[in-house]
PDB file of C-alpha atoms in Angstrom:
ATOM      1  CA  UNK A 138       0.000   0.000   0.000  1.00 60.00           C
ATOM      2  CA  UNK A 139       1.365   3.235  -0.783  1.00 71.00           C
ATOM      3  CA  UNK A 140       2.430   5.578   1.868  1.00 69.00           C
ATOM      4  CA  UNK A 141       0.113   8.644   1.281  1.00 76.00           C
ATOM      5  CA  UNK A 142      -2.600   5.761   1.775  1.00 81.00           C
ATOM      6  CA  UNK A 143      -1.369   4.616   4.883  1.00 89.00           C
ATOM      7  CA  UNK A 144      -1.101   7.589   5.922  1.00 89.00           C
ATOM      8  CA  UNK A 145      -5.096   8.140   5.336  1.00 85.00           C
ATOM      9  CA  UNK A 146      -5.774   5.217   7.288  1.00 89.00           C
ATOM     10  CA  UNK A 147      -3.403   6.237  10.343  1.00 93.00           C
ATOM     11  CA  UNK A 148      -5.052   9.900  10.572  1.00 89.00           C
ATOM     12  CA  UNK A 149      -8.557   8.008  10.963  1.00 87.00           C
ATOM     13  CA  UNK A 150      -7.373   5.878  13.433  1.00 93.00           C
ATOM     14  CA  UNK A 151      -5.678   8.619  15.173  1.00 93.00           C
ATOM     15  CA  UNK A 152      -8.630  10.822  15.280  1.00 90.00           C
ATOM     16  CA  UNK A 153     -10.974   8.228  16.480  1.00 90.00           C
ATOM     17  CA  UNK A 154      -8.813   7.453  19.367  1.00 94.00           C
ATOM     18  CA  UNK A 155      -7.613  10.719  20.251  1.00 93.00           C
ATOM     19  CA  UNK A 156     -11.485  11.801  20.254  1.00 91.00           C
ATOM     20  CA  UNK A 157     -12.097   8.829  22.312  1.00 92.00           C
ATOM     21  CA  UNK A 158      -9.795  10.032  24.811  1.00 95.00           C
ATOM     22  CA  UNK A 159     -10.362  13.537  24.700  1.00 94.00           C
ATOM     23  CA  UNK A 160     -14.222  12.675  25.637  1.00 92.00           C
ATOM     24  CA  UNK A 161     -14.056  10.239  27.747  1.00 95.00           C
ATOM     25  CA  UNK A 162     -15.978  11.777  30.980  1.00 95.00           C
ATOM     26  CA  UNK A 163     -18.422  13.306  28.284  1.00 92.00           C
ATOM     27  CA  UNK A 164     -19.144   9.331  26.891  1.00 91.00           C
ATOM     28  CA  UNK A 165     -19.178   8.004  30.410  1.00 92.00           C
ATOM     29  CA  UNK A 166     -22.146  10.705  31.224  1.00 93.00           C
ATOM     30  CA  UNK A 167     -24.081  10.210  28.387  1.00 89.00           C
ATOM     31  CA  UNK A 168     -24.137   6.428  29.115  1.00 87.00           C
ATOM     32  CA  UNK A 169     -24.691   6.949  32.372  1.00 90.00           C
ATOM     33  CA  UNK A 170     -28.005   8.592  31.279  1.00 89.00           C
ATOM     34  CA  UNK A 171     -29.264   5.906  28.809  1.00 83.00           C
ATOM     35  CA  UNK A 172     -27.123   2.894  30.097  1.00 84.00           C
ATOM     36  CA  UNK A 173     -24.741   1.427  32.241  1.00 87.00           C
ATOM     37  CA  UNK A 174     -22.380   4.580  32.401  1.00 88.00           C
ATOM     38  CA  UNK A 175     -19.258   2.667  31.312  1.00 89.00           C
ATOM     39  CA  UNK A 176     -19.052   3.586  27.839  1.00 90.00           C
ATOM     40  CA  UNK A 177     -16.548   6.638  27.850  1.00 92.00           C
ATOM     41  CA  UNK A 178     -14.419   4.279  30.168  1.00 94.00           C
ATOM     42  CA  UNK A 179     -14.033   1.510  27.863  1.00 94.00           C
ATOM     43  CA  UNK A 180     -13.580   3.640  24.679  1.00 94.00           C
ATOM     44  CA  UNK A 181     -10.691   5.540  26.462  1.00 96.00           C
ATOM     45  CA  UNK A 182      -9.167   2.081  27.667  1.00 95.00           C
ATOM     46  CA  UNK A 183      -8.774   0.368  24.487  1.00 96.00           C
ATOM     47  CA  UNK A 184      -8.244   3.390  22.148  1.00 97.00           C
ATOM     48  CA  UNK A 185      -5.792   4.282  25.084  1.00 97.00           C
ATOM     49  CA  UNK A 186      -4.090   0.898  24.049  1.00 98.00           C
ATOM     50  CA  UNK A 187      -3.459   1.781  20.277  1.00 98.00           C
ATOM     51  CA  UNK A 188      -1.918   5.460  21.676  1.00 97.00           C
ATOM     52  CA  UNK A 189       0.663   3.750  23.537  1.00 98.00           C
ATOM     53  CA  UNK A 190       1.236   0.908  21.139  1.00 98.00           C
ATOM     54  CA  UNK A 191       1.116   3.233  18.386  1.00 98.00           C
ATOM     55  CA  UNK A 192       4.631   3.112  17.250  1.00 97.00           C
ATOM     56  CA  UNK A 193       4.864  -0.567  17.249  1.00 98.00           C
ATOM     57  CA  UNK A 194       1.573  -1.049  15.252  1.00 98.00           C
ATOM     58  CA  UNK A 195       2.095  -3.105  11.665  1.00 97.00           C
ATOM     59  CA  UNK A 196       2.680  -1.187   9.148  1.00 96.00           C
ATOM     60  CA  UNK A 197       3.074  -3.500   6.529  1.00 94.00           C
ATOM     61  CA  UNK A 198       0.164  -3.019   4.991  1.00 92.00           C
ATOM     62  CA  UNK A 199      -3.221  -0.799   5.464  1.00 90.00           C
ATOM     63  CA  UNK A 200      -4.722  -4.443   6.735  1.00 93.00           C
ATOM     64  CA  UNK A 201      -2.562  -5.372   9.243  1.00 95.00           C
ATOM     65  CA  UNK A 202      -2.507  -2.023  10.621  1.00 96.00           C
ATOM     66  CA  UNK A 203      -5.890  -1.989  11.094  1.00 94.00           C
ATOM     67  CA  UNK A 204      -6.143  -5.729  12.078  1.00 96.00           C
ATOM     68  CA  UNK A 205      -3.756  -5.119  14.665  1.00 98.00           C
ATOM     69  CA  UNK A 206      -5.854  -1.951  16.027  1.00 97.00           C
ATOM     70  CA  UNK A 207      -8.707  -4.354  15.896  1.00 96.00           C
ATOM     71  CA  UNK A 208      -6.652  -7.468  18.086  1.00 98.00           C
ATOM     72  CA  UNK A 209      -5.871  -4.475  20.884  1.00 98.00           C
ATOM     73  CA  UNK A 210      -9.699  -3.592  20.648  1.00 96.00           C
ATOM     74  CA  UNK A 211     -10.464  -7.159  21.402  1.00 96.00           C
ATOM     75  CA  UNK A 212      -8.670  -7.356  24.349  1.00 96.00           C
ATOM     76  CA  UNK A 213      -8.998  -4.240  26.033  1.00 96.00           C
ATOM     77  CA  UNK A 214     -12.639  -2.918  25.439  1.00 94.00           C
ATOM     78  CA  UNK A 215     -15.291  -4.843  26.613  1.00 88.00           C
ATOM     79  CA  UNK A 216     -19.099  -5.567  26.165  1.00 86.00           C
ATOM     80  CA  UNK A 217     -21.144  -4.872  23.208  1.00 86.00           C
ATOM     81  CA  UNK A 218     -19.053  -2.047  22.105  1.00 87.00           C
ATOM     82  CA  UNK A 219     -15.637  -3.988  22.093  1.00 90.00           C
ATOM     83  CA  UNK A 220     -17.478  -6.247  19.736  1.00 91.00           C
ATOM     84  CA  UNK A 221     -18.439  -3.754  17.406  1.00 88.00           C
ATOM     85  CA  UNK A 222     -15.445  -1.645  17.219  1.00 90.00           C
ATOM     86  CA  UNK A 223     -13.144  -4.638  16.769  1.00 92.00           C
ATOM     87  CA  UNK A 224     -16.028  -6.206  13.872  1.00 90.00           C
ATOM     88  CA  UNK A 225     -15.533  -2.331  12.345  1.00 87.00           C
ATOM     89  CA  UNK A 226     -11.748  -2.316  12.804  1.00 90.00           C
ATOM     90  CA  UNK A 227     -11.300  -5.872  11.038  1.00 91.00           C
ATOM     91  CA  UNK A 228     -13.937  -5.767   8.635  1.00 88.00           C
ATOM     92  CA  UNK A 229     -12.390  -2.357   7.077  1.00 86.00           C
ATOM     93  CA  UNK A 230      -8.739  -3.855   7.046  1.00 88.00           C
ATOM     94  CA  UNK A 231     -10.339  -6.843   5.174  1.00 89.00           C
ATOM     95  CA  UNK A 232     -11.778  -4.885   2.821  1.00 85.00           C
ATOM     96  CA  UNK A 233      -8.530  -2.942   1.404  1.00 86.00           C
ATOM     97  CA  UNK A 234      -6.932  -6.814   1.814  1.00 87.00           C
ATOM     98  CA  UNK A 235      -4.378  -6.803  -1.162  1.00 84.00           C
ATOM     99  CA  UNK A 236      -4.847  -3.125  -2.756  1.00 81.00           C
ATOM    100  CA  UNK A 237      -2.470  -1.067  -3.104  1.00 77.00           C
ATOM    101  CA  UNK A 238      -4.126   2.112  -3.482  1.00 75.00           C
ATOM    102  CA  UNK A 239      -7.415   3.416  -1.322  1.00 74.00           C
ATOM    103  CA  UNK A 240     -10.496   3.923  -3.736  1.00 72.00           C
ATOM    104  CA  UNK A 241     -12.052   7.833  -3.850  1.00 70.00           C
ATOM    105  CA  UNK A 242     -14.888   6.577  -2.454  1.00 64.00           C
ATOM    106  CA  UNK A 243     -13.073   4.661   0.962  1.00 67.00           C
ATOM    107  CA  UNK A 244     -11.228   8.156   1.060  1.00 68.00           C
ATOM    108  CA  UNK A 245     -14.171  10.228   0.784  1.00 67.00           C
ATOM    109  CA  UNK A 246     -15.446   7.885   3.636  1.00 67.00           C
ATOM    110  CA  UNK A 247     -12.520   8.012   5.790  1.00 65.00           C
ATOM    111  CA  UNK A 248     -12.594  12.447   5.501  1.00 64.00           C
ATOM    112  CA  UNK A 249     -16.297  11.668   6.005  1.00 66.00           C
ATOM    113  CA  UNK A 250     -16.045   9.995   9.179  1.00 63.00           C
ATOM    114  CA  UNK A 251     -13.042  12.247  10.538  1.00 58.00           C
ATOM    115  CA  UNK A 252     -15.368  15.068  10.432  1.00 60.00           C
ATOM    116  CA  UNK A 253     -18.132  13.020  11.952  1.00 58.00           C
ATOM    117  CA  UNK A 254     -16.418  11.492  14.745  1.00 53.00           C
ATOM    118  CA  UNK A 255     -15.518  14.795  16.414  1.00 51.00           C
ATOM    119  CA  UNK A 256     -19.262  15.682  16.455  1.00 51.00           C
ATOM    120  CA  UNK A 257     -21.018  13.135  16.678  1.00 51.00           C
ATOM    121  CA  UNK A 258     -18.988   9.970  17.836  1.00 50.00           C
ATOM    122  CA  UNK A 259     -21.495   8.770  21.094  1.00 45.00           C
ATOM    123  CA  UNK A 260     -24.480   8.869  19.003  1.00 49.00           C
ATOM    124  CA  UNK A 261     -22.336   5.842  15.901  1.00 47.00           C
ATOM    125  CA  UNK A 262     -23.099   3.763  18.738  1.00 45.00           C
ATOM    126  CA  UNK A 263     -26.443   4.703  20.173  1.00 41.00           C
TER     127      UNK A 263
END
């Protein structure tokens, strides 16, 4: 994959968890509202992962990076939301398996959800 693509996918990545992180008490109070109130928590613990493993993340190829984000996902948030951010995670690196070059449409996504995450990134799940 070329490196300008990479890149794409590691500014995604990087935005989702640094918004994760940056909102976790904000998360955790919404939940607390409508759920169990553990929400922010568990977003900030996993995507807190990927920060501190970020260096040492696969870079071999846009699916392995995000594979690997996935694995940490797995293993470090729980409950229903662990399950669907990993599903996300793996189930976009699968889908670039092999290419070499992101399509305009997965980049117009990936701007896309940039933009939406720092709105609107409690509501993706609720």
């Amino acid at each position: 994959m070329s490196r300008s693509s990479l890149e794409n996918i590691e500014l995604v990545v990087r935005t989702i968890a640094q918004t994760c992180l940056d909102n976790e008490k904000y998360f955790t109070e919404l939940d607390g509202v409508v759920g169990d109130g553990d929400f922010g928590i568990s977003l900030a613990s996993g995507f807190g992962v990927i920060a501190e493993q970020w260096d040492t993340l696969d870079r071999s190829s846009g699916e392995n990076f995000l594979v690997g984000c996935a694995k940490i996902i797995s293993r470090n948030i729980g409950g229903t939301s662990g399950s669907i951010w990993r599903a996300a995670f793996r189930n976009a690196g699968k889908s670039i398996s092999g290419k070499e070059e992101l399509t305009e449409w997965w980049k117009w996504y990936c701007w896309r959800f940039i933009c939406y995450m720092g709105r609107n990134l409690f509501y993706i799940i609720f």
